[in-house]
Amino acid sequence: MVKVAVLPGDGIGPEIIESSMLVVNKVKEVFEIDFSFQKGLFGGSAYDATGTPFPTDTKKLVEESDAVLLGAVGGPKWDNLERGLRPESALLELRKRLGLYCNLRPVKYYNALENKVVWKPGYLEGVDVVVFRELTGGAYFGTKGRTEQEAYDTISYSREEVYRLAERGFELAQKRKKILHSIDKANVLETSRLWREVVNEINQKYPEVKVEHLYVDNAALQLVINPRQFDVIVTENMFGDILSDQAASIAGSLGMLPSASLGGKVNLYEPAHGSAPDIAGQNKANPIATILSVALMLRFTCQHEEAAQAVEVAVDQVLAQGYATIDIAGPGKKVVGTKEMAELIANIIK
Ligand code: NAD
């Protein structure tokens, strides 16, 4: 039995989660996966109900689960709370508590969204990239200091931190096109030299995977001028933060981007976007990022590749049929709401 803690959160969170559950229930029925789902309070709505954004009951629920499916948290209503009570701090605590050192973001181009991207027609055909970003090390977590005239942030990586992240990239590259791009700045950074060394060491364990080392500045350029060359990317925290957002421009909308944070006993699956307070409660939100996050949960927690692919194929087909939520609408599209989009996707899964 796979136990999933479901944390709808704030803003569009409850509606995208409720809609994605239509897909989950269909998958459960078709593939006979033994799931159990239990909801927990999290974020601003948890603060309103209990006085804290991450209540003890939710902590217990999360720790007793195999995976967490999260909507989104935050909104103007809670922006003026002190830092520890803000919804976003609950998210940081959740990631830390679960030991999630690996953030995975697949970015795919959909032909049906051609009019939503800035590239020339046909240029992104076939682009399908997975970025593995190290999430708990590097400059964001290193020693920091500040005097009146000076400030510093330290980038530090241990061999083990690099190994565990990069090996996940190799594992996936081995199952996909057997190409791995490792992004660093080894011409100037000592941590990058260690990074490169460890990646080459792991390569001996996965000899079929071809490794390309790229400097981060060149990688940023290559993602624009030749995105088709990439398949699986591994990189450190800050480079990954920047490059995964840059790569996101390929998908056409924030509402299309799923994510998985892996590394602990319990993994976290959530859309890459926020709580979109401007469209909350209006059945306008795109549920696809959440539905594709469910596919990642099927792949990485349930180890059910067939079910994961069935969800991804269903998304492709619904988009190819011309259905769109408002964020991905355009000439000739059939505009549908959050719930209808999820129903269309669920109905295709057989
Ligand atoms: P946002 O991602 O919520 O929204 C940015 C824009 O994208 C908005 O116009 C929104 O309507 C649109 N959008 C986002 N998701 C969409 C979807 N699924 N379908 C259609 N349109 C969508 O970012 P923001 O406005 O900067 O932040 C709003 C709140 O979300 C803030 O409180 C912020 O702190 C929080 N936030 C939470 C997370 C998270 O929970 N992981 C991530 C980012 C931001």
Tab-separated table of C-alpha atoms and ligand atoms in Angstrom:
chain	number	residue	atom	x	y	z
A	1	MET	CA	0.000	0.000	0.000
A	2	VAL	CA	1.399	3.404	-1.035
A	3	LYS	CA	0.395	6.034	1.523
A	4	VAL	CA	0.149	9.558	0.150
A	5	ALA	CA	-0.220	12.686	2.267
A	6	VAL	CA	-2.211	15.220	0.273
A	7	LEU	CA	-1.622	18.859	1.194
A	8	PRO	CA	-3.844	21.124	-0.939
A	9	GLY	CA	-2.543	24.367	0.624
A	10	ASP	CA	-3.737	27.795	-0.498
A	11	GLY	CA	-5.033	29.766	-3.494
A	12	ILE	CA	-5.513	27.434	-6.472
A	13	GLY	CA	-3.994	24.567	-4.410
A	14	PRO	CA	-7.317	22.953	-3.383
A	15	GLU	CA	-8.811	23.052	-6.912
A	16	ILE	CA	-5.741	21.683	-8.719
A	17	ILE	CA	-5.392	18.928	-6.123
A	18	GLU	CA	-9.083	18.030	-6.230
A	19	SER	CA	-8.957	17.879	-10.033
A	20	SER	CA	-5.761	15.836	-10.143
A	21	MET	CA	-7.408	13.321	-7.813
A	22	LEU	CA	-9.789	12.504	-10.696
A	23	VAL	CA	-6.715	11.311	-12.606
A	24	VAL	CA	-5.310	9.493	-9.573
A	25	ASN	CA	-8.569	7.617	-9.051
A	26	LYS	CA	-8.645	6.581	-12.691
A	27	VAL	CA	-5.046	5.344	-12.519
A	28	LYS	CA	-5.837	3.454	-9.331
A	29	GLU	CA	-8.725	1.693	-11.054
A	30	VAL	CA	-6.976	0.963	-14.383
A	31	PHE	CA	-3.600	-0.169	-13.024
A	32	GLU	CA	-4.899	-1.594	-9.729
A	33	ILE	CA	-2.379	0.372	-7.677
A	34	ASP	CA	-2.954	0.102	-3.963
A	35	PHE	CA	-3.017	3.780	-2.874
A	36	SER	CA	-4.312	5.496	0.208
A	37	PHE	CA	-4.700	9.264	0.423
A	38	GLN	CA	-5.047	11.385	3.513
A	39	LYS	CA	-5.447	15.140	3.507
A	40	GLY	CA	-3.562	17.469	5.834
A	41	LEU	CA	-3.644	21.171	6.611
A	42	PHE	CA	-0.630	23.084	5.331
A	43	GLY	CA	0.295	26.691	4.546
A	44	GLY	CA	-1.862	29.779	5.089
A	45	SER	CA	-5.067	27.791	5.438
A	46	ALA	CA	-3.397	25.744	8.206
A	47	TYR	CA	-2.325	28.970	9.910
A	48	ASP	CA	-5.931	30.239	9.821
A	49	ALA	CA	-7.250	26.999	11.302
A	50	THR	CA	-4.545	26.247	13.884
A	51	GLY	CA	-2.224	29.255	14.292
A	52	THR	CA	0.704	27.540	12.556
A	53	PRO	CA	1.372	26.826	8.840
A	54	PHE	CA	2.750	23.346	9.579
A	55	PRO	CA	0.627	21.783	12.351
A	56	THR	CA	1.869	18.807	14.388
A	57	ASP	CA	-0.835	16.553	12.907
A	58	THR	CA	0.446	17.315	9.405
A	59	LYS	CA	4.051	16.626	10.442
A	60	LYS	CA	2.954	13.248	11.767
A	61	LEU	CA	0.902	12.502	8.643
A	62	VAL	CA	3.829	13.366	6.359
A	63	GLU	CA	6.309	11.275	8.292
A	64	GLU	CA	4.018	8.252	8.216
A	65	SER	CA	3.502	8.502	4.439
A	66	ASP	CA	5.446	7.271	1.390
A	67	ALA	CA	4.916	10.446	-0.607
A	68	VAL	CA	3.521	13.949	-0.315
A	69	LEU	CA	1.387	15.534	-3.028
A	70	LEU	CA	1.304	19.285	-2.517
A	71	GLY	CA	-0.798	21.972	-4.224
A	72	ALA	CA	0.759	25.356	-3.475
A	73	VAL	CA	1.039	27.706	-0.531
A	74	GLY	CA	1.024	31.420	0.147
A	75	GLY	CA	-0.947	34.508	-0.726
A	76	PRO	CA	-1.245	38.197	0.147
A	77	LYS	CA	-3.404	37.413	3.189
A	78	TRP	CA	-0.376	35.924	4.992
A	79	ASP	CA	2.404	38.135	3.587
A	80	ASN	CA	2.699	40.278	6.699
A	81	LEU	CA	3.038	37.475	9.221
A	82	GLU	CA	6.390	37.061	10.938
A	83	ARG	CA	8.781	34.850	8.973
A	84	GLY	CA	8.318	31.589	10.914
A	85	LEU	CA	4.522	31.763	10.552
A	86	ARG	CA	4.437	32.436	6.827
A	87	PRO	CA	3.225	29.633	4.532
A	88	GLU	CA	6.519	29.594	2.568
A	89	SER	CA	8.471	28.812	5.749
A	90	ALA	CA	6.356	25.661	6.179
A	91	LEU	CA	7.464	24.573	2.726
A	92	LEU	CA	11.148	25.070	3.540
A	93	GLU	CA	10.682	23.161	6.789
A	94	LEU	CA	8.896	20.340	4.963
A	95	ARG	CA	11.727	19.962	2.417
A	96	LYS	CA	14.358	20.064	5.157
A	97	ARG	CA	12.504	17.639	7.414
A	98	LEU	CA	12.203	15.111	4.572
A	99	GLY	CA	15.894	15.463	3.582
A	100	LEU	CA	15.064	16.240	-0.053
A	101	TYR	CA	18.420	16.932	-1.699
A	102	CYS	CA	17.380	16.300	-5.294
A	103	ASN	CA	14.969	18.505	-7.208
A	104	LEU	CA	13.846	17.106	-10.485
A	105	ARG	CA	12.099	19.192	-13.109
A	106	PRO	CA	11.099	17.735	-16.443
A	107	VAL	CA	10.542	20.319	-19.158
A	108	LYS	CA	8.893	19.291	-22.345
A	109	TYR	CA	7.790	21.087	-25.472
A	110	TYR	CA	4.242	20.414	-26.646
A	111	ASN	CA	3.545	21.063	-30.333
A	112	ALA	CA	0.029	22.109	-29.364
A	113	LEU	CA	1.483	25.063	-27.417
A	114	GLU	CA	3.521	26.414	-30.328
A	115	ASN	CA	1.862	29.817	-30.067
A	116	LYS	CA	2.759	30.123	-26.352
A	117	VAL	CA	6.554	29.990	-26.710
A	118	VAL	CA	8.955	32.663	-27.895
A	119	TRP	CA	10.876	30.436	-30.302
A	120	LYS	CA	10.337	30.187	-34.068
A	121	PRO	CA	7.760	27.559	-35.127
A	122	GLY	CA	9.252	24.072	-35.267
A	123	TYR	CA	12.429	25.046	-33.418
A	124	LEU	CA	11.565	23.220	-30.189
A	125	GLU	CA	10.134	20.108	-31.846
A	126	GLY	CA	10.991	17.089	-29.672
A	127	VAL	CA	12.601	19.005	-26.793
A	128	ASP	CA	12.215	16.951	-23.622
A	129	VAL	CA	14.707	17.680	-20.841
A	130	VAL	CA	14.969	16.599	-17.203
A	131	VAL	CA	16.937	18.882	-14.894
A	132	PHE	CA	18.338	17.439	-11.645
A	133	ARG	CA	19.196	20.265	-9.288
A	134	GLU	CA	21.065	19.716	-6.019
A	135	LEU	CA	18.785	21.215	-3.397
A	136	THR	CA	20.422	21.277	0.022
A	137	GLY	CA	24.036	22.370	-0.554
A	138	GLY	CA	26.062	25.064	-2.299
A	139	ALA	CA	25.879	28.824	-1.837
A	140	TYR	CA	22.337	28.906	-0.438
A	141	PHE	CA	23.315	26.799	2.569
A	142	GLY	CA	27.026	27.618	3.022
A	143	THR	CA	28.508	29.909	5.670
A	144	LYS	CA	27.462	33.509	5.157
A	145	GLY	CA	28.817	36.705	6.586
A	146	ARG	CA	28.269	40.419	6.477
A	147	THR	CA	30.086	43.463	7.763
A	148	GLU	CA	29.413	47.063	6.898
A	149	GLN	CA	31.792	46.958	3.902
A	150	GLU	CA	31.795	43.314	2.954
A	151	ALA	CA	29.588	40.265	2.464
A	152	TYR	CA	30.256	36.663	1.519
A	153	ASP	CA	28.462	33.377	0.799
A	154	THR	CA	30.399	30.153	0.761
A	155	ILE	CA	29.909	27.367	-1.771
A	156	SER	CA	30.847	24.044	-0.322
A	157	TYR	CA	30.148	20.493	-1.514
A	158	SER	CA	31.204	17.157	-0.142
A	159	ARG	CA	32.004	14.238	-2.418
A	160	GLU	CA	28.942	12.436	-1.051
A	161	GLU	CA	26.583	15.338	-1.763
A	162	VAL	CA	27.711	15.409	-5.385
A	163	TYR	CA	27.642	11.638	-5.729
A	164	ARG	CA	24.100	11.063	-4.498
A	165	LEU	CA	22.663	13.782	-6.761
A	166	ALA	CA	24.654	12.943	-9.892
A	167	GLU	CA	23.981	9.233	-9.573
A	168	ARG	CA	20.239	9.888	-9.801
A	169	GLY	CA	20.904	11.655	-13.092
A	170	PHE	CA	22.892	8.676	-14.375
A	171	GLU	CA	20.129	6.269	-13.344
A	172	LEU	CA	17.592	8.179	-15.409
A	173	ALA	CA	19.973	8.834	-18.323
A	174	GLN	CA	20.600	5.092	-18.505
A	175	LYS	CA	16.854	4.508	-18.939
A	176	ARG	CA	16.437	7.332	-21.480
A	177	LYS	CA	18.804	8.427	-24.248
A	178	LYS	CA	22.040	7.633	-22.368
A	179	ILE	CA	23.220	11.235	-22.596
A	180	LEU	CA	23.994	13.253	-19.487
A	181	HIS	CA	25.007	16.902	-19.402
A	182	SER	CA	26.825	17.906	-16.240
A	183	ILE	CA	26.881	21.664	-15.739
A	184	ASP	CA	29.588	23.344	-13.672
A	185	LYS	CA	32.122	26.151	-13.708
A	186	ALA	CA	35.227	23.999	-13.367
A	187	ASN	CA	37.447	26.603	-15.010
A	188	VAL	CA	37.152	28.828	-11.909
A	189	LEU	CA	35.442	26.983	-9.027
A	190	GLU	CA	37.094	24.349	-6.862
A	191	THR	CA	33.691	22.848	-5.980
A	192	SER	CA	33.050	22.443	-9.703
A	193	ARG	CA	36.350	20.594	-10.111
A	194	LEU	CA	35.226	18.175	-7.393
A	195	TRP	CA	31.822	17.963	-9.106
A	196	ARG	CA	33.439	16.998	-12.430
A	197	GLU	CA	35.727	14.463	-10.765
A	198	VAL	CA	32.822	12.729	-9.015
A	199	VAL	CA	30.665	12.721	-12.168
A	200	ASN	CA	33.525	11.068	-14.109
A	201	GLU	CA	33.906	8.521	-11.327
A	202	ILE	CA	30.187	7.597	-11.464
A	203	ASN	CA	30.452	7.389	-15.242
A	204	GLN	CA	32.642	4.287	-14.803
A	205	LYS	CA	29.660	2.608	-13.145
A	206	TYR	CA	27.396	3.636	-16.061
A	207	PRO	CA	29.754	3.269	-19.049
A	208	GLU	CA	26.911	3.348	-21.588
A	209	VAL	CA	25.994	6.899	-20.567
A	210	LYS	CA	27.812	9.563	-22.566
A	211	VAL	CA	28.736	12.513	-20.359
A	212	GLU	CA	29.125	16.050	-21.673
A	213	HIS	CA	30.598	18.591	-19.240
A	214	LEU	CA	29.491	22.153	-19.915
A	215	TYR	CA	30.370	25.408	-18.194
A	216	VAL	CA	27.249	27.039	-16.857
A	217	ASP	CA	27.572	30.174	-19.005
A	218	ASN	CA	27.799	28.065	-22.147
A	219	ALA	CA	24.932	25.835	-20.910
A	220	ALA	CA	22.676	28.904	-20.608
A	221	LEU	CA	23.493	29.824	-24.208
A	222	GLN	CA	23.111	26.250	-25.490
A	223	LEU	CA	19.672	25.949	-23.872
A	224	VAL	CA	18.581	28.821	-26.098
A	225	ILE	CA	20.431	28.099	-29.338
A	226	ASN	CA	20.303	24.294	-29.357
A	227	PRO	CA	17.911	22.975	-26.686
A	228	ARG	CA	17.408	19.702	-28.551
A	229	GLN	CA	20.884	18.435	-27.596
A	230	PHE	CA	19.856	18.055	-23.919
A	231	ASP	CA	18.139	15.084	-22.332
A	232	VAL	CA	19.222	14.747	-18.668
A	233	ILE	CA	21.056	17.577	-16.894
A	234	VAL	CA	22.726	17.396	-13.466
A	235	THR	CA	23.919	20.503	-11.702
A	236	GLU	CA	24.516	22.182	-8.353
A	237	ASN	CA	21.990	24.254	-6.438
A	238	MET	CA	22.370	27.810	-7.733
A	239	PHE	CA	23.134	26.853	-11.351
A	240	GLY	CA	20.103	24.534	-11.249
A	241	ASP	CA	17.876	27.233	-9.814
A	242	ILE	CA	18.672	29.535	-12.720
A	243	LEU	CA	18.835	26.972	-15.527
A	244	SER	CA	15.612	25.181	-14.574
A	245	ASP	CA	13.705	28.472	-14.741
A	246	GLN	CA	15.362	29.270	-18.056
A	247	ALA	CA	14.421	25.828	-19.388
A	248	ALA	CA	10.854	26.400	-18.176
A	249	SER	CA	10.324	28.904	-20.988
A	250	ILE	CA	10.187	25.852	-23.298
A	251	ALA	CA	6.954	24.589	-21.721
A	252	GLY	CA	4.807	27.593	-22.629
A	253	SER	CA	3.200	28.152	-19.196
A	254	LEU	CA	3.960	27.801	-15.511
A	255	GLY	CA	0.835	25.674	-15.362
A	256	MET	CA	2.628	22.942	-17.355
A	257	LEU	CA	5.640	22.362	-15.081
A	258	PRO	CA	5.707	19.498	-12.592
A	259	SER	CA	8.433	18.817	-10.047
A	260	ALA	CA	9.629	16.098	-7.732
A	261	SER	CA	11.892	16.555	-4.731
A	262	LEU	CA	13.610	13.306	-3.921
A	263	GLY	CA	16.153	11.982	-1.510
A	264	GLY	CA	14.498	10.961	1.694
A	265	LYS	CA	12.205	8.122	2.652
A	266	VAL	CA	9.249	10.342	1.744
A	267	ASN	CA	9.395	12.255	-1.538
A	268	LEU	CA	7.526	15.416	-2.428
A	269	TYR	CA	5.611	16.021	-5.653
A	270	GLU	CA	4.282	19.476	-6.500
A	271	PRO	CA	3.701	21.808	-9.437
A	272	ALA	CA	6.543	24.288	-9.979
A	273	HIS	CA	4.151	27.250	-9.789
A	274	GLY	CA	2.742	29.083	-6.774
A	275	SER	CA	-0.770	29.546	-5.411
A	276	ALA	CA	-1.865	32.009	-8.151
A	277	PRO	CA	-4.172	34.065	-5.887
A	278	ASP	CA	-5.275	36.141	-8.904
A	279	ILE	CA	-7.232	33.198	-10.357
A	280	ALA	CA	-7.992	31.182	-7.202
A	281	GLY	CA	-11.478	29.715	-6.788
A	282	GLN	CA	-12.504	30.461	-10.399
A	283	ASN	CA	-11.946	27.053	-12.044
A	284	LYS	CA	-9.372	28.722	-14.316
A	285	ALA	CA	-6.126	27.167	-13.082
A	286	ASN	CA	-4.264	24.722	-15.282
A	287	PRO	CA	-4.154	21.378	-13.401
A	288	ILE	CA	-1.579	19.816	-15.788
A	289	ALA	CA	1.518	20.675	-13.692
A	290	THR	CA	-0.080	18.849	-10.754
A	291	ILE	CA	-1.257	15.938	-12.904
A	292	LEU	CA	2.262	15.563	-14.335
A	293	SER	CA	3.582	15.663	-10.748
A	294	VAL	CA	1.286	12.687	-10.063
A	295	ALA	CA	2.972	10.949	-13.018
A	296	LEU	CA	6.348	11.588	-11.356
A	297	MET	CA	4.984	10.076	-8.144
A	298	LEU	CA	3.899	6.992	-10.088
A	299	ARG	CA	7.384	6.778	-11.633
A	300	PHE	CA	9.574	7.459	-8.611
A	301	THR	CA	7.595	6.410	-5.539
A	302	CYS	CA	5.337	3.694	-6.979
A	303	GLN	CA	7.978	2.567	-9.516
A	304	HIS	CA	5.092	2.090	-11.959
A	305	GLU	CA	6.502	3.346	-15.264
A	306	GLU	CA	3.550	2.146	-17.304
A	307	ALA	CA	1.064	4.142	-15.227
A	308	ALA	CA	3.348	7.212	-15.275
A	309	GLN	CA	3.548	7.082	-19.060
A	310	ALA	CA	-0.199	6.555	-19.400
A	311	VAL	CA	-0.778	9.861	-17.583
A	312	GLU	CA	1.839	11.694	-19.683
A	313	VAL	CA	0.420	10.317	-22.924
A	314	ALA	CA	-3.102	11.320	-21.867
A	315	VAL	CA	-1.902	14.904	-21.285
A	316	ASP	CA	-0.271	14.931	-24.750
A	317	GLN	CA	-3.447	13.684	-26.373
A	318	VAL	CA	-5.790	16.150	-24.690
A	319	LEU	CA	-3.525	19.037	-25.700
A	320	ALA	CA	-3.255	17.673	-29.247
A	321	GLN	CA	-7.079	17.608	-29.397
A	322	GLY	CA	-6.971	21.375	-28.900
A	323	TYR	CA	-8.218	21.620	-25.315
A	324	ALA	CA	-6.644	24.357	-23.219
A	325	THR	CA	-7.055	26.169	-19.946
A	326	ILE	CA	-6.877	29.958	-20.161
A	327	ASP	CA	-3.097	30.183	-19.619
A	328	ILE	CA	-2.400	28.046	-22.705
A	329	ALA	CA	-5.347	29.185	-24.818
A	330	GLY	CA	-4.908	30.637	-28.291
A	331	PRO	CA	-6.552	30.775	-31.698
A	332	GLY	CA	-8.657	27.687	-32.431
A	333	LYS	CA	-8.382	26.254	-28.907
A	334	LYS	CA	-11.296	24.797	-26.968
A	335	VAL	CA	-11.041	26.559	-23.613
A	336	VAL	CA	-11.999	24.475	-20.584
A	337	GLY	CA	-11.853	24.898	-16.816
A	338	THR	CA	-9.631	23.195	-14.252
A	339	LYS	CA	-12.000	20.349	-13.498
A	340	GLU	CA	-12.952	19.738	-17.133
A	341	MET	CA	-9.282	19.548	-18.171
A	342	ALA	CA	-8.618	16.914	-15.485
A	343	GLU	CA	-11.741	14.965	-16.527
A	344	LEU	CA	-10.619	14.950	-20.167
A	345	ILE	CA	-7.198	13.594	-19.157
A	346	ALA	CA	-8.663	10.986	-16.791
A	347	ASN	CA	-11.081	9.774	-19.480
A	348	ILE	CA	-8.237	8.979	-21.877
A	349	ILE	CA	-6.396	6.727	-19.415
A	350	LYS	CA	-7.308	3.168	-20.229
B	1	NAD	P1	2.448	32.078	-9.090
B	1	NAD	O1	3.205	30.942	-9.683
B	1	NAD	O2	1.446	31.743	-8.061
B	1	NAD	O3	1.716	32.913	-10.248
B	1	NAD	C1	2.406	33.598	-11.281
B	1	NAD	C2	1.452	33.797	-12.478
B	1	NAD	O4	1.240	32.545	-13.113
B	1	NAD	C3	0.076	34.306	-12.064
B	1	NAD	O5	-0.412	35.180	-13.041
B	1	NAD	C4	-0.778	33.055	-12.037
B	1	NAD	O6	-2.149	33.288	-12.289
B	1	NAD	C5	-0.134	32.200	-13.117
B	1	NAD	N1	-0.249	30.769	-12.794
B	1	NAD	C6	0.457	30.077	-11.856
B	1	NAD	N2	0.044	28.811	-11.821
B	1	NAD	C7	-0.915	28.687	-12.756
B	1	NAD	C8	-1.733	27.611	-13.200
B	1	NAD	N3	-1.635	26.392	-12.670
B	1	NAD	N4	-2.635	27.839	-14.166
B	1	NAD	C9	-2.748	29.045	-14.718
B	1	NAD	N5	-2.015	30.110	-14.361
B	1	NAD	C10	-1.108	29.931	-13.387
B	1	NAD	O7	3.548	33.073	-8.503
B	1	NAD	P2	3.371	34.407	-7.636
B	1	NAD	O8	2.174	35.166	-8.134
B	1	NAD	O9	4.696	35.039	-7.654
B	1	NAD	O10	3.094	33.914	-6.164
B	1	NAD	C11	1.785	33.773	-5.576
B	1	NAD	C12	1.940	33.130	-4.210
B	1	NAD	O11	2.457	31.795	-4.364
B	1	NAD	C13	2.931	33.851	-3.305
B	1	NAD	O12	2.406	33.862	-2.005
B	1	NAD	C14	4.188	33.006	-3.375
B	1	NAD	O13	4.981	33.102	-2.218
B	1	NAD	C15	3.587	31.620	-3.512
B	1	NAD	N6	4.475	30.619	-4.129
B	1	NAD	C16	4.353	29.356	-3.667
B	1	NAD	C17	5.094	28.342	-4.230
B	1	NAD	C18	4.883	26.948	-3.738
B	1	NAD	O14	3.927	26.682	-3.040
B	1	NAD	N7	5.751	26.002	-4.084
B	1	NAD	C19	5.946	28.608	-5.314
B	1	NAD	C20	6.023	29.918	-5.800
B	1	NAD	C21	5.268	30.923	-5.206
